[in-house]
Coordinates of C-alpha atoms in Angstrom, one line a residue:
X30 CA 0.0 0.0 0.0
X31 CA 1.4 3.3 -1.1
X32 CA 2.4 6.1 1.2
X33 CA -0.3 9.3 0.6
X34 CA 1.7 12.5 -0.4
X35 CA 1.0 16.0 1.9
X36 CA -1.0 17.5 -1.0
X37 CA -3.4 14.1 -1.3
X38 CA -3.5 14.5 2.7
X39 CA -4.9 17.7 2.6
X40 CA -7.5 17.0 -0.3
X41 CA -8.9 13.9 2.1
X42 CA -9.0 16.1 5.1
X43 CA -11.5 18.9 3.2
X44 CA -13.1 16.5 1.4
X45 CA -13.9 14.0 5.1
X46 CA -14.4 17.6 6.3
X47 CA -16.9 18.6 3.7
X48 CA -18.8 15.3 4.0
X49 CA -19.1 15.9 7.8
X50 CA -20.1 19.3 7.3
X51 CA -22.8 18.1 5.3
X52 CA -23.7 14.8 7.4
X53 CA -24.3 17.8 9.9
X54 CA -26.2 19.8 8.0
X55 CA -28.5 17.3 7.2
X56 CA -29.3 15.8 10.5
X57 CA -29.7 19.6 11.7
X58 CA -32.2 19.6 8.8
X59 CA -33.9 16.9 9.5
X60 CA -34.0 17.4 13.2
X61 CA -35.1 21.0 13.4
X62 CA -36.1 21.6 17.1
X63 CA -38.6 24.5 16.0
X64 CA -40.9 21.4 14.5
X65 CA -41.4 20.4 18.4
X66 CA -44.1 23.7 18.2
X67 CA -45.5 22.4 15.0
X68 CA -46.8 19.3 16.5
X69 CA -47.7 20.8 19.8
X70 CA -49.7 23.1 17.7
X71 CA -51.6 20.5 15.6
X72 CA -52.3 18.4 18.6
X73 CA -54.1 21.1 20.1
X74 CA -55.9 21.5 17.4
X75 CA -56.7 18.0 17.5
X76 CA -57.6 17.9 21.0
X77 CA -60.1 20.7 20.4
X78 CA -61.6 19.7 18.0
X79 CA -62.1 16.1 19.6
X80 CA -63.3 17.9 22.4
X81 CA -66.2 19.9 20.8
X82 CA -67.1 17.2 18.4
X83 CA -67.4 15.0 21.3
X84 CA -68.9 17.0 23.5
X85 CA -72.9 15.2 24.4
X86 CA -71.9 11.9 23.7
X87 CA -70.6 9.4 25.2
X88 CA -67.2 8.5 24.2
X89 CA -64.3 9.9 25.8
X90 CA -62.3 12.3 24.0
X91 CA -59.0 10.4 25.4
X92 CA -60.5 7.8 23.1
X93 CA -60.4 9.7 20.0
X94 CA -57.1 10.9 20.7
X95 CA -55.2 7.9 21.1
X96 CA -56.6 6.6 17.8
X97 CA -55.5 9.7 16.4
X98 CA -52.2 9.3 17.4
X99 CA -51.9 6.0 16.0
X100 CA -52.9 7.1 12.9
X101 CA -51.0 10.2 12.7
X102 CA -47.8 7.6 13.6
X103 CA -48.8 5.0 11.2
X104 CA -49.2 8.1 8.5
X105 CA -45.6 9.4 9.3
X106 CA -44.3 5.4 9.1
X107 CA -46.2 4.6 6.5
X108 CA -45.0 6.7 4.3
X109 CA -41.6 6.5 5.1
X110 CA -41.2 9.6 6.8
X111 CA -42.6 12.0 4.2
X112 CA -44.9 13.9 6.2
X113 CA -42.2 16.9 5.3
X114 CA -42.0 19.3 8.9
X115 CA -44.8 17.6 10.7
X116 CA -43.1 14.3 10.7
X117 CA -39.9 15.7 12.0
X118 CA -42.0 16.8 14.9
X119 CA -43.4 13.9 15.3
X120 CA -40.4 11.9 15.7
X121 CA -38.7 14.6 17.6
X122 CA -41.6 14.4 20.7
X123 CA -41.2 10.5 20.2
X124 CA -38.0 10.4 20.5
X125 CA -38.0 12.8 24.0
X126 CA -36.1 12.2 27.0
X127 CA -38.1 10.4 29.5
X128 CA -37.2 12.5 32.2
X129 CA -38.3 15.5 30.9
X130 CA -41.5 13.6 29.6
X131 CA -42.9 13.0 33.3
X132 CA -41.0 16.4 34.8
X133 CA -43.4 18.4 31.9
X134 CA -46.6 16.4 32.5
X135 CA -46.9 14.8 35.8
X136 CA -46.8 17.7 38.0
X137 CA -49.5 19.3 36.2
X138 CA -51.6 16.5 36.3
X139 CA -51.3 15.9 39.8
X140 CA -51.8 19.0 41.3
X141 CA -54.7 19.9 39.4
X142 CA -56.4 16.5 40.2
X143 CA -55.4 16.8 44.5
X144 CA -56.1 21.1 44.5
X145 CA -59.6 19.9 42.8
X146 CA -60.8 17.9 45.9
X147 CA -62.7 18.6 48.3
X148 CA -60.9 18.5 51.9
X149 CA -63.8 18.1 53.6
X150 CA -64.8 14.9 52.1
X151 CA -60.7 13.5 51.7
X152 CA -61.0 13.7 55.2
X153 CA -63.8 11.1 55.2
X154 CA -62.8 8.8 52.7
X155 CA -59.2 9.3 53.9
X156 CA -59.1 5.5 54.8
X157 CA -60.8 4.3 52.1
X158 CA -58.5 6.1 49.8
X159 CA -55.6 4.6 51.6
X160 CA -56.9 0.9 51.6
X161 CA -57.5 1.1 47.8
X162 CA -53.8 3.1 46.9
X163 CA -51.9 1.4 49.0
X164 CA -52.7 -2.4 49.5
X165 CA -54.7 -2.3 46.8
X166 CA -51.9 -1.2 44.6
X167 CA -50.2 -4.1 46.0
X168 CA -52.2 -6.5 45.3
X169 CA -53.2 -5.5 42.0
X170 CA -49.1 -5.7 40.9
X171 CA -48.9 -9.0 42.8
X172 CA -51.4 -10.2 40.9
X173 CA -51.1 -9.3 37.1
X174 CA -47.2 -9.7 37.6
X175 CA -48.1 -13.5 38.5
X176 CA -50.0 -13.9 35.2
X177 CA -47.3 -11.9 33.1
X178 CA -44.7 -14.3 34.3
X179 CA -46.8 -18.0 34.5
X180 CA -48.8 -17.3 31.7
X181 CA -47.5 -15.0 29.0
X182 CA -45.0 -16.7 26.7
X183 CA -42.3 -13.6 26.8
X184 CA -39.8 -15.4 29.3
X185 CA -39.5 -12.0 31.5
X186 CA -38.2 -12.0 34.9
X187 CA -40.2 -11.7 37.5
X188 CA -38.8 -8.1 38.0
X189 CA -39.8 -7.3 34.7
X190 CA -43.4 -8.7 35.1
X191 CA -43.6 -7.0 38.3
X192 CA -42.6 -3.9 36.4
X193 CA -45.4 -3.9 34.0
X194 CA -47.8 -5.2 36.8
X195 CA -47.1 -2.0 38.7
X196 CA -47.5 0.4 35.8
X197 CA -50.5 -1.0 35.2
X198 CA -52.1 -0.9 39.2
X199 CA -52.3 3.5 38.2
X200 CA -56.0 4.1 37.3
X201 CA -57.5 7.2 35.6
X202 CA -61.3 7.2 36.1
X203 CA -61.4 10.8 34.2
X204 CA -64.6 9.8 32.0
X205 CA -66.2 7.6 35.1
X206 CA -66.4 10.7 37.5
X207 CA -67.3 12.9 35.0
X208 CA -70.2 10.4 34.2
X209 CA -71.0 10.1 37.7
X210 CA -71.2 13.8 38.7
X211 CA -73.9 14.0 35.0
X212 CA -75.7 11.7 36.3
X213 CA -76.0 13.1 39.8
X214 CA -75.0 9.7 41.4
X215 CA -73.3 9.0 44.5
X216 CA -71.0 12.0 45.9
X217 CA -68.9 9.7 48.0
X218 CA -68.8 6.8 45.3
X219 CA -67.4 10.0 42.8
X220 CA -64.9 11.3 45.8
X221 CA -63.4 8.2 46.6
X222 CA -62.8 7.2 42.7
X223 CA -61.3 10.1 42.2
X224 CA -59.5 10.0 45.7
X225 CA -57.9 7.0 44.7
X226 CA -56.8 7.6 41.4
X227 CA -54.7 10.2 42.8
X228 CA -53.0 8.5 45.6
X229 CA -52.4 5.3 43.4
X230 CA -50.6 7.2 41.1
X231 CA -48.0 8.3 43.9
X232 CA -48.4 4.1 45.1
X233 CA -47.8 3.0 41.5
X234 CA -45.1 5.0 40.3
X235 CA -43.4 4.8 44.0
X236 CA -43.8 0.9 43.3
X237 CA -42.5 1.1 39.8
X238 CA -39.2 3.1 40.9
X239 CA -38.1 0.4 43.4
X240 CA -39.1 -2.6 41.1
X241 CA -37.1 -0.7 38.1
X242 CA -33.6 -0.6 40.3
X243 CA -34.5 -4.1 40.7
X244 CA -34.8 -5.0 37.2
X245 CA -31.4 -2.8 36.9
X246 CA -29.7 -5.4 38.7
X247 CA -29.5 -3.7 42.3
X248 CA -30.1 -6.4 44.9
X249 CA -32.7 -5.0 47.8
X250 CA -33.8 -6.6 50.9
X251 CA -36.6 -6.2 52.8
X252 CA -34.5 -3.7 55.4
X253 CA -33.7 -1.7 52.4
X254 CA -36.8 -1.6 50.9
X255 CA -38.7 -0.4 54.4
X256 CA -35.9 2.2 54.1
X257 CA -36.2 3.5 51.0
X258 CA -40.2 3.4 51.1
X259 CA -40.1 5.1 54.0
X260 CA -37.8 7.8 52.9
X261 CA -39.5 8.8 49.5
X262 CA -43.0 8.9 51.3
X263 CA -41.7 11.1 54.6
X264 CA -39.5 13.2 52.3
X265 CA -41.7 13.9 50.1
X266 CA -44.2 15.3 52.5
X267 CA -42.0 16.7 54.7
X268 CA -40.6 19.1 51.3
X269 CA -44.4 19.5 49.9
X270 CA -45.6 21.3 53.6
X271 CA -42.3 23.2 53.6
X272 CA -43.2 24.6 50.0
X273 CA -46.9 25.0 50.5
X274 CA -46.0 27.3 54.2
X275 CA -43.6 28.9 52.3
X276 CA -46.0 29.8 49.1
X277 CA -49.1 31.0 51.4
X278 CA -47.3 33.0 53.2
X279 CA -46.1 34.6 50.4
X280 CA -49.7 35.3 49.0
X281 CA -50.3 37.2 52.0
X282 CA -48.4 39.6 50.6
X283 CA -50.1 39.7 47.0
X284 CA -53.2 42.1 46.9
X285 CA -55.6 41.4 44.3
X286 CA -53.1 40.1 41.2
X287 CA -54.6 36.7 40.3
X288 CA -51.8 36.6 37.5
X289 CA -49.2 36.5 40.2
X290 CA -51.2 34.0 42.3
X291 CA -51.8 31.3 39.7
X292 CA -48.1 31.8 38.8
X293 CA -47.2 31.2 42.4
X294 CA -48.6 27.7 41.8
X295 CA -47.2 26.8 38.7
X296 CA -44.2 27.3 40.0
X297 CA -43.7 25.5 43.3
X298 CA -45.5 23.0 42.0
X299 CA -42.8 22.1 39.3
X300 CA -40.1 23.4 42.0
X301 CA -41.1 21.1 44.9
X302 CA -41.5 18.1 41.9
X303 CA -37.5 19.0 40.9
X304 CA -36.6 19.2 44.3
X305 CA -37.8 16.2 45.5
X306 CA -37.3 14.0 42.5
X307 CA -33.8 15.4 41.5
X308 CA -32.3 16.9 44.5
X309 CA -33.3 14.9 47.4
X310 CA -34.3 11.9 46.1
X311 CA -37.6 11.3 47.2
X312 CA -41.1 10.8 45.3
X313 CA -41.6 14.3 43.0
X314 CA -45.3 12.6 42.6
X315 CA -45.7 12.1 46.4
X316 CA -44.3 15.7 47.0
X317 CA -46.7 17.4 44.3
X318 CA -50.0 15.5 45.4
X319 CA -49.6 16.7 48.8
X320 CA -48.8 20.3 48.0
X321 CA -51.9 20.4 46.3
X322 CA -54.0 19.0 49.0
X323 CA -52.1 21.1 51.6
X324 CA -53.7 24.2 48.9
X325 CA -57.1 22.3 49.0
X326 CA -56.8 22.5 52.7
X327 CA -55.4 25.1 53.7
X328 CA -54.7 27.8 50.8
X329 CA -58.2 28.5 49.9
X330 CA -58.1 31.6 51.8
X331 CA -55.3 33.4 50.2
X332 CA -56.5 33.5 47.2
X333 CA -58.5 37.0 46.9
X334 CA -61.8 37.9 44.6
X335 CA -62.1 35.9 41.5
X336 CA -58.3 34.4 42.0
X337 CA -59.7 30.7 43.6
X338 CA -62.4 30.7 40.1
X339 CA -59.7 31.4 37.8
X340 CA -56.6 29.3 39.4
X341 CA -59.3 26.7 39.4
X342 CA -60.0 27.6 35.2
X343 CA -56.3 27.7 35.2
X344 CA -54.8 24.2 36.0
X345 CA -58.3 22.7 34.3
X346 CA -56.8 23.9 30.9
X347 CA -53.1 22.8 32.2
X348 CA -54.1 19.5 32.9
X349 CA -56.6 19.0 29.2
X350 CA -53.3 20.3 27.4
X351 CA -51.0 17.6 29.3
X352 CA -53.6 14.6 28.6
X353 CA -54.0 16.0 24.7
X354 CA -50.2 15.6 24.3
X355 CA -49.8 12.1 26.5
X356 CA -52.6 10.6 24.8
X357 CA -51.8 11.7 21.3
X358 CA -47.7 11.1 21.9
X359 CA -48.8 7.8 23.1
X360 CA -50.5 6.7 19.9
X361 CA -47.6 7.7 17.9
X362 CA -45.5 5.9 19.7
X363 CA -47.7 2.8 19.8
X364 CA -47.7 2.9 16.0
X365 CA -44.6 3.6 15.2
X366 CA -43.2 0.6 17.5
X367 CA -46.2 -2.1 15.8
X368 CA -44.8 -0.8 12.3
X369 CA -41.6 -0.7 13.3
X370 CA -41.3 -4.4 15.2
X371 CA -43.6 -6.6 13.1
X372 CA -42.2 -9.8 13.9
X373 CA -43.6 -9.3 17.3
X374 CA -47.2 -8.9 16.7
X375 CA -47.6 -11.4 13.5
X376 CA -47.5 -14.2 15.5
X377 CA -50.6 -15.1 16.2
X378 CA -50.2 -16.6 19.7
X379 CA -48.4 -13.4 20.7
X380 CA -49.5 -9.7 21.0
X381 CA -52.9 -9.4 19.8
X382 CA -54.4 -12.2 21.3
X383 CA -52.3 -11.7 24.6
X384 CA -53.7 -7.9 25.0
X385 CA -57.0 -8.9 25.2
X386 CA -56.0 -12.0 27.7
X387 CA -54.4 -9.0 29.7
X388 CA -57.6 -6.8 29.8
X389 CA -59.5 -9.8 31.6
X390 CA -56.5 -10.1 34.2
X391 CA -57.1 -6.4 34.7
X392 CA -60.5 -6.9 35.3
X393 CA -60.1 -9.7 37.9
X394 CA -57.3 -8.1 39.5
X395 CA -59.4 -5.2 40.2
X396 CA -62.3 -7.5 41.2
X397 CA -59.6 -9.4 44.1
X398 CA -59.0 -5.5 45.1
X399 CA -62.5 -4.5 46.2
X400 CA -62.9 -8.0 47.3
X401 CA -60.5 -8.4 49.5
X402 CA -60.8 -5.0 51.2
X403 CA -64.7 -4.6 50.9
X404 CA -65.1 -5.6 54.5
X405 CA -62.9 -3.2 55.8
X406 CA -64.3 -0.4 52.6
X407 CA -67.6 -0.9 54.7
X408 CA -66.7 0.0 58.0
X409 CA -64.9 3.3 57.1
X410 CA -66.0 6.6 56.2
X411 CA -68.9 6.9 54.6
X412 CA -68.8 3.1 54.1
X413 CA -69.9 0.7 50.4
X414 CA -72.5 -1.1 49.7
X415 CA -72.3 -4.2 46.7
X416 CA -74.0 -1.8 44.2
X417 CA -71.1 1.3 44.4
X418 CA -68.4 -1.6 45.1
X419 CA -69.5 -2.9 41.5
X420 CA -69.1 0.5 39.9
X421 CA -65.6 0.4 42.0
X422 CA -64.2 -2.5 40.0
X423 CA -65.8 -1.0 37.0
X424 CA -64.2 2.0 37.2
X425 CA -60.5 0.9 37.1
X426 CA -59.7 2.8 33.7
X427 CA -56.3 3.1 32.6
X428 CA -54.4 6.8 31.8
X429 CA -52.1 9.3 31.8
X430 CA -49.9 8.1 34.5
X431 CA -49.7 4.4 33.1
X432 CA -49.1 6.0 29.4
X433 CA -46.0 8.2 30.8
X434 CA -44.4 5.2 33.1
X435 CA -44.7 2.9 29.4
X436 CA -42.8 5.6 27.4
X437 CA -40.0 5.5 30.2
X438 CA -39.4 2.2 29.7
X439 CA -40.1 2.2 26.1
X440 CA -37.1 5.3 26.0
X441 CA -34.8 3.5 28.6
X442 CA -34.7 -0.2 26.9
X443 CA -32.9 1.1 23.8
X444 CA -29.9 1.7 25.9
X445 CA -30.1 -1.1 28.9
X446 CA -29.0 -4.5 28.5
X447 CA -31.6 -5.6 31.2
X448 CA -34.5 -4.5 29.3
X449 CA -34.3 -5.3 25.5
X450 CA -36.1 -3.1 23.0
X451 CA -38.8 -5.7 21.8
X452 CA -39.4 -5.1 25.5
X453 CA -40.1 -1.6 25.8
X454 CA -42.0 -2.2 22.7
X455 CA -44.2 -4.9 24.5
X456 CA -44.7 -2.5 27.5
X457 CA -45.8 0.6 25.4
X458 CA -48.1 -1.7 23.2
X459 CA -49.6 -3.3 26.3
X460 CA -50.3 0.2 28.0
X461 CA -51.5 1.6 25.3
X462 CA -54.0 -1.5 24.5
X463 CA -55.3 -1.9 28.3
X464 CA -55.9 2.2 27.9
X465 CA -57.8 1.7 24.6
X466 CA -60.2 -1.1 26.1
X467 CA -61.1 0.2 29.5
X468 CA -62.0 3.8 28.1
X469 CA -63.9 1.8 25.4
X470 CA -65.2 -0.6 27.1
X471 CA -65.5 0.5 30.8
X472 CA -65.7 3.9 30.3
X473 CA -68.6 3.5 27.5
X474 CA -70.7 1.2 29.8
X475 CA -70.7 2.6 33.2
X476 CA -73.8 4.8 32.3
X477 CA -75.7 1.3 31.5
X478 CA -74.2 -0.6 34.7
X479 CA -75.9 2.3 36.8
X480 CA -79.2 2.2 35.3
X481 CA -79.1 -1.7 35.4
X482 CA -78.1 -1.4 39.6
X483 CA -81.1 1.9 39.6
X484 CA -78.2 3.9 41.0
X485 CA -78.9 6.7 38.1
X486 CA -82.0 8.0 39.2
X487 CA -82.1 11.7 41.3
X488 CA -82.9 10.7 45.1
X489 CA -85.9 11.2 47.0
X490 CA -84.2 14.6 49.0
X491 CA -82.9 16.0 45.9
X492 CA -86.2 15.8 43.6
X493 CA -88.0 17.7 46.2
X494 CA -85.3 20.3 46.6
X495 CA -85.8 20.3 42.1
X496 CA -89.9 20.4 42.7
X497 CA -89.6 23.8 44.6
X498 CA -87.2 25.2 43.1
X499 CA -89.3 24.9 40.0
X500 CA -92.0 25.6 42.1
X501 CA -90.9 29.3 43.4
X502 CA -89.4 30.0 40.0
X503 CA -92.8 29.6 38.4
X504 CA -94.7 31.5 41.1
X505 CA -92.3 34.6 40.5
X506 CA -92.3 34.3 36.8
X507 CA -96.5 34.3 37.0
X508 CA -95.8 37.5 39.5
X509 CA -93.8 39.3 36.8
X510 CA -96.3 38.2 33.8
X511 CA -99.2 39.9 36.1
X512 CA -97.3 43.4 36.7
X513 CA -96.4 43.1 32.3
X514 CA -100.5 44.8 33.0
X515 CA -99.6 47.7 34.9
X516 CA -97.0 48.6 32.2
X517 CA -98.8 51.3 30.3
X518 CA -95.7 51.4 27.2
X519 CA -97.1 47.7 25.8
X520 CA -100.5 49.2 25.2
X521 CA -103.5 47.8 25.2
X522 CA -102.7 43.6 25.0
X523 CA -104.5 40.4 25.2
X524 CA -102.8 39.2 28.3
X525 CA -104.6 36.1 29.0
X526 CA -104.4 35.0 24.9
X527 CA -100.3 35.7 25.0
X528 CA -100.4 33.4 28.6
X529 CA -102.0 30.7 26.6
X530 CA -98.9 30.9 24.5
X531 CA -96.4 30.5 27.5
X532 CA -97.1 26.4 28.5
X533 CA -94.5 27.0 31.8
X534 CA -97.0 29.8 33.2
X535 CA -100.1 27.2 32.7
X536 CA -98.7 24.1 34.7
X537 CA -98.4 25.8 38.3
X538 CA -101.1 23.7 40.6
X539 CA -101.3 23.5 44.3
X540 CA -98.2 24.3 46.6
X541 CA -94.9 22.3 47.1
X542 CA -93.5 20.6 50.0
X543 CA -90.5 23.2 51.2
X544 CA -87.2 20.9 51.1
X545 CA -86.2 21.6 54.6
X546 CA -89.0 20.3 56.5
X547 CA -88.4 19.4 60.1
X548 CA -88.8 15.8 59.7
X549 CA -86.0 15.9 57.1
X550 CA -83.4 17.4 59.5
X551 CA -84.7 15.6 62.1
X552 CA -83.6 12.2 60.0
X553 CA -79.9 13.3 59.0
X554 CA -77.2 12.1 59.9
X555 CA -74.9 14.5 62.0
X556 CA -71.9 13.5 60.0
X557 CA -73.7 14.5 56.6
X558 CA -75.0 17.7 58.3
X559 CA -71.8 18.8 59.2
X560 CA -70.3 18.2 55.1
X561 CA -73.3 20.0 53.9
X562 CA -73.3 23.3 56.0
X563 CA -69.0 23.2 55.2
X564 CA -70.4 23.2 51.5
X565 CA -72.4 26.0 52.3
X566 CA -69.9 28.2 54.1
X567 CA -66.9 27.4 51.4
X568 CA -69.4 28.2 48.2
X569 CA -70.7 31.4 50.5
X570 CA -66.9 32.6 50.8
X571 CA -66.3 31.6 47.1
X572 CA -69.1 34.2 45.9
X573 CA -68.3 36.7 48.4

């Protein structure tokens, strides 16, 4: 081989130098962080318009938008990535850190669902709420991490099926308790849903951090797990009340300026999540749940005029904008890792006939979990009967939370030799799959579960409190029609031809029984008097 001359060395250098140059200027090109706004912009628009299209029936949006996803992802594969700017933005929020995935959306979800609450009623349901998130999460990975690993032909670990157990013990009831509060059922039955939903989240995803250091290879005993439960759940609360003094006390120095306020929240909410997560090491989730009950509880009051109606307005829209992204990231992502990873899913005895096995272990893990605790769901609180313990097991939708933990692992696999890629895919196609069918099917059949267990109709106390007021409305509407008489600029009328015309003013009979009758009081319960007049006095202080 001949020796290369000075001159011929520099000609290879610019030319090696003009390729790179080029490499570079192609791959900035074609990964143009500016497209990251493009899709955020047409998800948006997608959410919206799944929203108002949506809005009176009875799918889910969520629904709508992980389908979307999937298409726009099998679109941007399909076509070999020729969706021009689009696409690169659809790859570049698929291919995002995880990190940053659950430090953008997690603390916005969180607090808005705890600051939501009513105290009041967390109070009551407190143990109920407990027993569900906490041994119930348990229980629920113990059990769909048994059939992962005996019964699903993947040969994972039983880290690994733990792992995906976990993830999968996080519910998201969104479209049951919104269902439940239409159909004016049960106020308990919609408190602790939702109640538990948000503590299972921290349970789940506390859960899923120690089984990932196992599946990491760190070997943990039951000393060091006490320890390390113990610390993320202590430390986390422990920095959320520090925060949350911290941030009222500051608003008692803000007069009037709800821009300030609501920007107060946004950003402890994030800081306390960073500095529990990143710098002490404790559960961010954990840390921003209880910062926003501590507001629920305790914040209320510094937040002056129209500030609590608006923060409220506020970290709605926050937490819509978070679930539009998840569910539509999560779609992508789904497609792109079917397309993508073929071999996996076209076996017939794999994937698609193992997704639906899943779904029924779901099902019966969540009917063990009310099962087991129902004895003990019946003596606390405002206690359970069978009827609101089926809607319990019914309601055990899958979200946000589960979607987030999937693209983790999904992210994290392509770079672990513990976790293979064909696994991440698995997980992300599994969460993605269980999310589709409960909001589907769960979430579409609730309505029809409480008409068949009569648990949709208005109660007894309520449809008398709805007769007068319809009642006293009527009487001063007919009041006002008679003084229209007096009234000398309408000239001479016909007025008992134009009251023919109005049916409302010819269907008052008789008198109504007042609501508040003294046998009524006399029959309710002090505990449920107390919630009602601390209803009263918080709603009072709201509009004053």
């Amino acid at each position: 081989m001949g020796s290369v001359t000075a001159e011929e060395g520099v000609l290879l250098y610019r030319i090696s130098e003009s390729a790179a140059s080029s490499s570079s200027s192609a791959a900035s090109d074609e990964w143009n962080p500016t497209d990251t706004v493009i899709f955020f912009g047409v998800s948006l628009g997608l959410g919206i318009a799944c929203r108002h299209v949506l809005r009176g029936t009875r799918v889910p949006y969520t629904v709508a938008l992980l389908v979307i996803g999937i298409a726009l992802g099998s679109l941007e594969y399909g076509t070999s990535h020729e969706l021009g700017r689009i696409g690169d933005g659809i790859r570049l929020w698929a291919h995002i850190d995880p990190d940053l995935l659950l430090a953008i959306f997690l603390p916005a979800l969180l607090f808005e669902s705890s600051f939501s609450m009513e105290i009041h009623q967390i109070k009551r349901c407190m143990a109920q709420m407990l027993l569900l998130a906490v041994p119930g999460v348990l229980i629920s990975t113990c059990c769909l991490g048994c059939a992962l690993k005996l019964i699903f032909p993947y040969n994972w670990s039983w880290t690994t099926s733990l792992l995906l157990g976990g993830l999968l013990s996080a519910t998201d009831p969104v479209a049951v308790v919104a269902l439940l509060k239409e159909l004016g059922a049960s106020k308990k039955l919609s408190t602790i849903i939702e109640g538990e939903s948000l503590m299972n989240d921290g349970t789940a995803i506390v859960v899923y951090h120690l089984v990932y250091r196992m599946v990491l290879g760190e070997s943990l005993n039951w000393g060091s797990i006490v320890k390390f439960l113990t610390q993320v759940s202590l430390g986390a609360v422990g920095i959320s009340i520090a925060f949350g003094i911290a941030s009222v006390l500051w608003l008692g120095f803000i007069f009037n300026d709800t821009v300030i306020e609501i920007a107060l929240t946004v950003a402890v909410s994030y800081i306390a999540y960073f500095t529990a997560q990143e710098g002490a090491g404790v559960s961010g989730v954990l840390a921003v749940m209880t910062l926003g009950m501590f507001y629920a509880a305790a914040a209320r009051t510094a937040f002056k005029g129209d500030g609590q109606q608006s923060l409220h307005h506020f970290w709605e829209m926050v937490a819509y904008i978070a679930n539009t992204l998840i569910f539509i990231l999560s779609g992508v992502v789904i497609a792109e890792g079917v397309l993508s990873s073929g071999n996996i899913f076209h076996n017939p005895g794999h994937a698609w006939g193992y997704l639906f096995l899943l779904y029924i272990f779901i099902q019966l893990s969540r009917f063990v979990v009310v099962g087991v605790l129902y004895p003990f769901l019946q003596f606390f609180g405002y206690g359970l009967d069978w009827k609101e313990a089926t809607i319990l097991i019914w309601s055990g939708l899958r979200g946000a939370v589960a979607l987030s933990l999937s693209l983790f692992v999904k992210r994290t696999s392509d770079s672990l030799i513990y976790l293979s890629s064909e696994t991440g895919t698995l997980f992300v196609f599994f969460t993605g799959g269980i999310v589709l069918l409960t909001l589907i099917v769960n979430g579409s059949t609730t309505q029809f579960i409480l008409h068949l267990l009569d648990m949709d109709r208005v109660s007894a106390t309520k449809k008398r409190i709805l007769n007068y007021t319809r009642y006293v409305m009527l009487s001063k509407a007919l009041k006002a029609f008679g003084d229209l008489g007096d009234d000398e600029e309408l000239g001479p009328v016909d007025w008992p031809i134009v009251k023919t015309y109005i049916a409302s003013l010819n269907n008052l009979e008789g008198s109504c029984e007042h609501p508040h009758s003294a046998s009524e009081a006399d029959n309710l319960d002090p505990n449920n008097l107390k919630d009602i007049r601390i209803r009263l006095l918080n709603e009072t202080e709201e509009l004053s």
